[in-house]
XYZ file of C-alpha atoms in Angstrom:
508
model
C -0.154 0.168 -0.017
C 1.405 2.971 -0.971
C 2.993 5.723 1.544
C 2.108 9.044 -0.241
C -0.317 10.915 1.959
C -3.212 11.697 -1.006
C -5.742 12.592 1.064
C -3.766 14.997 2.982
C -2.372 16.819 0.431
C -5.318 16.660 -2.132
C -7.858 18.442 1.377
C -4.552 20.916 1.730
C -4.160 21.752 -2.385
C -7.210 23.022 -3.422
C -7.229 25.541 -0.273
C -3.202 26.727 -0.964
C -4.553 27.769 -4.689
C -7.665 28.950 -3.443
C -5.495 31.061 -1.180
C -3.087 32.105 -4.480
C -6.178 32.663 -7.085
C -7.715 34.871 -3.604
C -4.691 37.154 -3.878
C -4.278 37.868 -7.801
C -5.582 41.233 -8.648
C -9.085 41.972 -9.793
C -7.372 43.160 -12.989
C -5.980 39.643 -13.940
C -9.145 37.326 -14.355
C -8.253 35.451 -17.300
C -5.150 34.534 -14.554
C -7.256 33.795 -11.850
C -9.193 31.761 -14.704
C -7.090 29.560 -16.183
C -4.790 29.172 -12.996
C -8.165 28.001 -11.647
C -8.775 25.134 -13.724
C -5.074 24.189 -13.746
C -4.980 23.834 -10.163
C -8.630 21.695 -10.616
C -6.383 19.160 -13.269
C -3.902 18.749 -10.853
C -6.400 17.936 -8.184
C -7.939 15.596 -11.024
C -4.603 13.777 -11.801
C -3.537 13.222 -8.154
C -7.091 11.458 -7.360
C -6.365 9.529 -10.374
C -3.136 8.204 -8.505
C -4.891 7.491 -5.568
C -7.630 5.664 -6.911
C -5.037 3.224 -8.590
C -2.949 2.540 -5.030
C -7.182 1.810 -4.070
C -7.228 -1.617 -3.090
C -10.947 -2.856 -4.286
C -11.809 -5.744 -1.696
C -8.412 -5.049 0.203
C -9.639 -3.492 3.708
C -11.949 -1.150 4.523
C -10.530 1.728 5.368
C -6.958 2.508 3.327
C -4.658 5.069 2.691
C -4.748 6.207 6.707
C -3.041 9.499 8.078
C -3.424 10.486 11.260
C -1.576 13.399 12.859
C -2.011 14.783 16.539
C -4.343 17.536 16.721
C -6.128 17.955 20.237
C -4.824 15.174 22.939
C -6.842 16.312 25.734
C -9.837 15.631 23.237
C -8.650 12.745 21.829
C -9.490 14.059 18.483
C -6.876 14.137 15.283
C -6.437 14.580 11.694
C -7.216 11.652 10.927
C -7.602 10.388 7.104
C -8.933 7.495 5.193
C -11.084 6.346 2.864
C -13.479 3.435 1.778
C -15.006 2.276 -1.081
C -17.995 4.922 -1.078
C -15.710 7.800 -0.335
C -13.015 7.210 -2.957
C -16.040 6.872 -5.373
C -17.173 10.862 -4.279
C -14.005 11.948 -4.312
C -13.014 11.274 -7.560
C -17.190 12.876 -8.513
C -15.407 15.575 -7.128
C -12.218 15.731 -8.672
C -14.341 15.029 -12.618
C -16.958 17.907 -11.637
C -14.680 20.955 -10.204
C -13.608 21.962 -13.410
C -16.107 20.965 -16.109
C -17.926 22.984 -13.388
C -14.753 25.848 -13.105
C -14.777 25.778 -17.291
C -18.509 25.984 -17.337
C -18.593 29.772 -15.133
C -16.142 30.952 -16.921
C -18.336 34.171 -17.579
C -20.470 33.845 -14.326
C -18.711 36.358 -12.289
C -17.523 38.733 -15.588
C -20.641 40.442 -14.600
C -21.527 40.540 -11.551
C -19.627 43.051 -10.488
C -17.527 41.695 -8.190
C -14.003 40.092 -8.087
C -13.696 37.344 -10.121
C -10.511 35.998 -8.756
C -12.194 36.110 -5.463
C -14.863 33.385 -7.313
C -12.680 31.093 -9.105
C -10.648 31.225 -5.089
C -14.085 30.299 -3.453
C -14.701 27.027 -6.095
C -11.180 25.559 -4.915
C -11.967 26.424 -1.270
C -15.100 24.907 -1.574
C -13.386 22.108 -3.403
C -11.044 21.321 -0.506
C -14.421 21.683 2.173
C -15.777 18.826 0.299
C -12.393 16.701 0.014
C -12.165 16.989 3.501
C -15.607 15.672 4.666
C -14.835 12.467 2.401
C -11.951 11.981 3.646
C -12.112 12.431 7.613
C -12.065 9.213 9.295
C -12.677 11.168 12.529
C -15.857 12.399 13.856
C -14.806 15.923 15.245
C -12.624 16.139 12.350
C -15.690 15.087 9.902
C -18.152 17.316 11.646
C -15.289 20.371 11.242
C -15.694 20.162 7.281
C -18.900 19.547 7.411
C -19.659 22.801 9.451
C -16.671 25.148 6.894
C -18.338 23.821 3.956
C -21.108 26.247 4.150
C -18.751 29.140 3.856
C -17.652 28.856 0.788
C -20.589 28.009 -0.721
C -23.240 30.547 1.217
C -20.410 33.486 -0.119
C -20.506 31.922 -3.794
C -24.456 32.111 -3.498
C -25.087 35.248 -1.741
C -22.901 37.218 -3.095
C -22.704 35.953 -6.684
C -26.140 34.549 -7.305
C -29.534 35.961 -8.507
C -32.373 37.934 -7.302
C -33.234 37.369 -3.872
C -29.211 35.719 -3.584
C -29.186 37.301 0.339
C -32.169 35.568 1.480
C -31.630 31.893 -0.606
C -27.704 32.309 1.210
C -28.942 33.103 4.360
C -32.013 30.149 4.894
C -29.286 27.395 3.218
C -26.602 28.689 5.955
C -29.286 28.262 8.954
C -30.750 25.176 7.929
C -27.575 23.897 8.100
C -26.406 24.822 10.866
C -29.006 24.039 12.857
C -28.416 20.292 11.390
C -24.973 21.224 12.396
C -25.974 21.643 15.842
C -28.070 18.612 16.657
C -24.695 16.811 14.936
C -22.764 18.177 17.351
C -24.469 17.691 20.512
C -24.411 14.359 19.028
C -20.784 13.993 18.607
C -19.715 15.395 22.072
C -22.469 12.674 23.575
C -20.700 10.022 20.917
C -17.740 11.444 22.379
C -19.055 10.678 26.041
C -19.954 7.507 25.327
C -16.937 6.099 23.465
C -14.182 6.432 26.147
C -13.466 9.979 24.992
C -11.927 9.325 21.803
C -13.129 10.365 17.706
C -11.809 7.776 15.627
C -14.592 6.035 13.739
C -13.400 2.415 13.926
C -13.126 2.536 17.899
C -16.288 4.394 18.009
C -17.682 1.240 15.973
C -16.575 -1.154 18.555
C -18.388 0.331 21.443
C -21.847 -1.165 23.204
C -24.253 1.705 24.465
C -27.539 1.702 26.091
C -31.024 1.674 23.647
C -32.059 4.205 24.532
C -28.538 6.971 24.089
C -27.933 4.746 20.991
C -31.840 5.900 19.706
C -30.985 9.678 20.465
C -27.279 9.782 19.519
C -28.468 8.278 15.758
C -32.030 11.131 15.760
C -28.400 13.659 15.859
C -26.476 12.679 13.371
C -29.461 11.792 11.142
C -31.456 15.155 11.673
C -28.123 16.809 10.530
C -27.750 14.172 7.305
C -31.625 14.859 6.602
C -31.204 18.610 6.253
C -27.800 18.353 4.074
C -29.384 15.456 1.827
C -32.055 16.799 1.613
C -35.015 14.460 3.062
C -38.617 15.611 3.088
C -39.363 17.039 5.173
C -36.103 19.667 5.531
C -36.147 19.879 1.665
C -37.326 23.462 2.086
C -33.966 25.131 1.765
C -32.754 23.773 -1.481
C -35.188 25.128 -4.180
C -34.460 28.948 -2.953
C -30.522 27.929 -3.340
C -30.296 25.929 -6.223
C -32.592 28.871 -7.903
C -30.506 31.563 -7.476
C -27.209 30.325 -7.157
C -24.445 30.698 -10.134
C -25.162 27.367 -12.551
C -21.406 26.484 -11.800
C -21.629 26.586 -7.592
C -25.638 25.673 -8.142
C -23.577 22.137 -10.268
C -21.857 21.520 -7.159
C -24.307 22.189 -4.460
C -26.651 19.544 -6.503
C -24.541 17.343 -7.309
C -21.734 16.860 -5.010
C -23.030 18.730 -1.511
C -25.920 17.270 -1.016
C -24.285 13.874 -0.753
C -22.656 14.170 2.477
C -26.186 13.643 3.869
C -26.604 10.716 2.644
C -22.383 9.973 2.921
C -23.088 10.531 6.341
C -25.938 8.075 6.939
C -23.367 5.141 5.295
C -20.730 5.690 6.908
C -21.512 7.006 10.823
C -25.814 6.910 11.409
C -25.744 2.094 9.978
C -22.142 1.478 11.604
C -21.784 3.372 14.534
C -25.803 3.116 15.780
C -26.665 -0.208 14.136
C -29.559 -1.057 16.330
C -31.184 2.709 16.224
C -30.856 2.201 12.752
C -33.214 -0.568 11.935
C -35.839 0.702 14.722
C -35.640 3.988 12.580
C -35.831 2.332 8.987
C -39.323 2.649 8.344
C -39.838 6.295 9.200
C -37.126 6.803 6.518
C -38.007 4.242 4.083
C -41.613 6.285 4.388
C -39.752 10.283 4.451
C -38.457 8.864 0.920
C -41.422 7.666 -0.516
C -43.020 10.578 0.492
C -39.847 12.859 -0.509
C -39.884 10.975 -3.992
C -43.067 12.136 -4.554
C -43.837 15.026 -3.308
C -40.837 16.473 -4.880
C -41.621 15.275 -8.458
C -45.390 16.569 -8.076
C -44.072 19.646 -7.138
C -41.570 19.385 -10.717
C -43.824 18.728 -12.713
C -45.544 22.411 -11.693
C -42.533 24.378 -11.496
C -41.673 27.448 -13.799
C -38.274 28.183 -13.036
C -35.866 26.139 -14.839
C -33.121 25.867 -12.137
C -36.008 24.709 -9.309
C -37.103 22.513 -11.433
C -33.946 20.630 -11.504
C -33.598 21.437 -7.605
C -37.439 19.655 -6.949
C -35.733 16.515 -9.198
C -32.920 16.265 -6.830
C -35.092 15.790 -3.916
C -37.464 13.296 -5.712
C -33.909 11.742 -6.411
C -32.585 11.226 -2.773
C -36.207 10.021 -1.814
C -34.649 7.098 -3.780
C -31.533 7.309 -2.719
C -33.118 7.208 1.054
C -34.739 3.750 0.371
C -32.303 2.163 -0.999
C -29.771 3.025 2.063
C -32.570 1.205 4.704
C -33.860 -1.045 2.512
C -30.626 -2.807 3.935
C -29.883 -4.601 1.128
C -26.352 -5.410 -0.531
C -28.485 -4.473 -3.798
C -30.280 -2.034 -3.089
C -27.142 -0.294 -0.579
C -25.115 -0.190 -3.632
C -27.790 1.021 -5.932
C -27.924 3.747 -3.592
C -24.457 4.693 -3.641
C -23.750 4.270 -7.242
C -26.896 6.119 -7.766
C -25.141 9.396 -5.562
C -22.653 9.417 -8.247
C -24.523 9.409 -11.694
C -27.068 12.268 -10.175
C -23.650 14.092 -9.376
C -23.076 13.447 -13.083
C -26.922 13.863 -14.332
C -28.335 16.524 -12.605
C -25.045 18.211 -13.028
C -25.031 18.365 -16.203
C -28.805 18.927 -16.648
C -28.096 22.207 -14.036
C -25.055 23.628 -16.208
C -27.193 23.349 -19.176
C -30.072 25.143 -17.847
C -27.613 27.618 -16.619
C -26.551 28.320 -20.583
C -29.648 28.728 -21.170
C -30.364 31.351 -18.963
C -27.563 32.637 -19.498
C -28.430 33.451 -23.479
C -32.104 34.291 -22.277
C -31.947 36.646 -19.320
C -33.785 34.540 -17.592
C -34.806 31.115 -15.648
C -38.775 31.232 -16.633
C -39.402 28.219 -18.879
C -42.787 30.836 -20.080
C -39.988 32.992 -21.783
C -38.543 29.728 -24.085
C -40.801 27.629 -26.061
C -39.738 26.503 -29.095
C -35.614 27.691 -28.481
C -35.021 24.960 -29.701
C -35.007 26.755 -33.688
C -32.126 28.960 -32.423
C -30.241 26.547 -30.251
C -30.681 23.763 -31.241
C -27.279 21.774 -30.387
C -28.126 23.025 -26.543
C -31.569 22.006 -27.447
C -30.534 18.010 -27.892
C -28.209 18.076 -25.121
C -30.870 19.429 -22.523
C -33.288 16.521 -23.648
C -30.360 14.065 -22.981
C -30.029 15.572 -19.209
C -33.414 14.889 -19.054
C -33.742 11.610 -19.999
C -30.041 10.789 -18.123
C -32.103 12.571 -15.198
C -34.817 10.885 -15.351
C -33.464 7.753 -15.859
C -33.747 6.552 -19.410
C -32.305 2.685 -20.147
C -28.345 4.030 -21.488
C -28.256 5.679 -19.360
C -26.216 5.899 -16.436
C -28.911 7.011 -13.784
C -31.336 3.366 -14.841
C -28.472 1.099 -13.861
C -28.394 2.763 -9.739
C -32.065 3.516 -10.274
C -32.997 -0.528 -10.776
C -30.759 -1.633 -8.160
C -32.271 0.313 -5.239
C -36.186 -0.515 -6.826
C -35.077 -4.327 -7.198
C -33.089 -4.429 -4.278
C -35.743 -2.588 -2.051
C -38.548 -4.967 -3.573
C -37.080 -8.075 -2.335
C -37.874 -6.804 1.217
C -40.140 -4.111 1.463
C -42.294 -4.280 -1.444
C -45.243 -2.099 -0.915
C -42.473 0.948 -0.621
C -40.990 -0.213 -4.031
C -43.976 0.196 -5.799
C -44.429 3.706 -4.605
C -41.554 4.252 -5.662
C -41.878 3.131 -8.921
C -44.215 5.881 -9.952
C -41.792 7.826 -9.069
C -40.061 6.836 -12.800
C -44.072 7.979 -13.839
C -43.600 11.224 -12.357
C -40.161 11.603 -13.795
C -40.807 11.521 -17.419
C -44.076 13.902 -17.033
C -42.158 16.798 -15.691
C -38.735 16.025 -18.023
C -40.742 15.590 -21.069
C -43.310 18.629 -19.797
C -40.271 21.008 -19.786
C -38.020 19.991 -22.989
C -41.381 20.801 -24.395
C -42.130 23.893 -22.811
C -38.450 25.290 -23.253
C -36.644 23.714 -26.343
C -39.731 22.685 -28.596
C -43.790 23.547 -30.039
C -44.219 27.285 -31.391
C -41.167 29.376 -30.759
C -41.635 32.848 -29.447
C -41.396 35.810 -30.762
C -39.432 37.215 -28.451
C -36.935 34.679 -28.339
C -35.407 36.529 -31.798
C -35.049 39.733 -30.350
C -32.737 38.295 -27.795
C -29.157 38.563 -29.182
C -27.919 35.255 -27.075
C -30.685 33.082 -28.438
C -28.405 33.491 -31.826
C -25.435 31.266 -30.937
C -25.972 27.703 -30.530
C -23.381 25.989 -28.153
C -19.661 27.214 -28.169
C -16.384 25.148 -28.297
C -15.651 26.025 -24.504
C -19.204 24.785 -23.391
C -19.125 21.521 -26.126
C -15.480 20.639 -24.078
C -17.872 21.404 -20.956
C -20.740 18.661 -21.701
C -18.800 16.238 -23.966
C -17.317 14.159 -20.737
C -20.192 14.703 -18.433
C -22.522 12.764 -21.656
C -19.581 9.921 -22.530
C -19.100 8.871 -18.405
C -23.532 8.593 -18.590
C -23.316 6.957 -21.885
C -20.423 4.757 -20.873
C -21.731 3.404 -17.070
C -25.300 3.183 -18.302
C -23.654 0.156 -20.039
C -20.986 -0.507 -18.128
C -20.979 0.431 -14.650
C -18.044 -2.193 -13.526
C -15.494 0.113 -12.371
C -17.155 1.552 -9.962
C -19.469 -1.334 -8.229
C -16.221 -3.528 -8.180
C -15.026 -0.635 -5.465
C -18.149 0.541 -3.801
C -19.663 -3.312 -3.088
C -17.173 -4.336 -0.625
C -18.247 -1.122 1.092
C -21.211 -1.460 1.154
C -21.388 -4.851 1.854
C -19.706 -4.213 5.464
C -22.116 -1.742 5.680
C -24.948 -4.145 5.953
C -22.442 -6.634 7.972
C -22.451 -3.474 10.514
C -26.127 -2.912 10.926
C -26.662 -6.502 10.891
C -28.657 -6.716 7.248
C -28.244 -10.400 5.555
C -29.446 -10.735 1.862
C -33.256 -12.398 1.073
C -32.314 -15.333 -0.315
C -33.332 -16.318 -3.576
C -37.067 -17.807 -3.431
C -38.111 -20.983 -5.267
C -39.369 -19.404 -8.585
C -35.709 -17.869 -9.207
C -33.711 -20.855 -8.304
C -35.857 -22.455 -10.755
C -34.919 -19.597 -13.042
C -31.429 -20.698 -12.805
């Protein structure tokens, strides 16, 4: 196993880049953009090396590093990754350079510092890497909270109308969730013999009441972050006004911290409480699927519509996690990756259309495909991926979630399947009203609508389209890394996969 400190370097390097870019003069915006892009590509190269160094099927937590931090508290700078964390780190490393390229001109007309905007993106990357790489509960909590700061400024300083309201709402919701987690972290530290080491805490015994209360503290924080119904109301506001690049990271990666936290902390640390509250979590998941999908159908704002689709998708992920089968759990983690690719693409394409039209309202479009046919085609593809069309990556993960859930809880799986029908409704209805049908006469007078997809935008969407197609037919490189970690998590919670039925055995 490699002795190179991949995880600490990956965590610190973007922060160093952020400091360098932030202190560039405002008169050098192009230098800030190119330096940020180059820095993020360096992070991508290092993450690829991390992927190669990781041994699929080896130890559960690998590439461990630990440095003293607060000895009196038993807190250390401890980093380690399992397969679930690894795929999320790779998703971050892939999406951030794409987002930087997509956001090339986002800050130009804001009247604010362009270098600071791109520095915030690198700072956000640093905190996102830290939260997935942390193997110390207190260190995880610190990254969980600090991660709010760069996104708050990205939304509040560079967002659209009502950006201050949306930024404050995002910050307060997440902060309240963090306070619940802080109380649970302190309680866990006391119950665990005054240590924050994740591996040590998985071995402790605690009373039933204590375990349930601590589970709720962590779960509430993660349910707000994801978000799950009924803690979802901050996301449409934040996603609706965030710059397209920041919004893509918000729905593509930041939200995954909630579901990752459930898998890494709630299930292994509180297995009995996880089983006790699983029925409630499953009900909240299916409510979120149906409720958010119905709200998405009625949206007239493209960005808010995409935000509501994310809430519905997180309902599927929640169902997959709390079904407690390896198949559904693998599907849930794969869904986290595929959702980042598909919804990230959809958010970026929506941002391209909004930048051209100067409005995010669907009623201000209509027949836009006549003016930007290639961009309209990309929007259609992104929409099909979002609704999990067979042949796209999200289909594989959604199929695994539903099949894995059906084996243990048929009513939940059947109700969740209705979300597929509603997804087709809100995606196709959005595409029809935006780029198809009779062209809106006002579009002919909009200068931006005379320009179809540019070379830079093609470079942005091409890798996402390619990955969505490739992983739609061949997800094995990802599932080989995910499966051992999911199986270990299911063992932690005491779950076993159901035995094959007689019909299944006969079919074999």
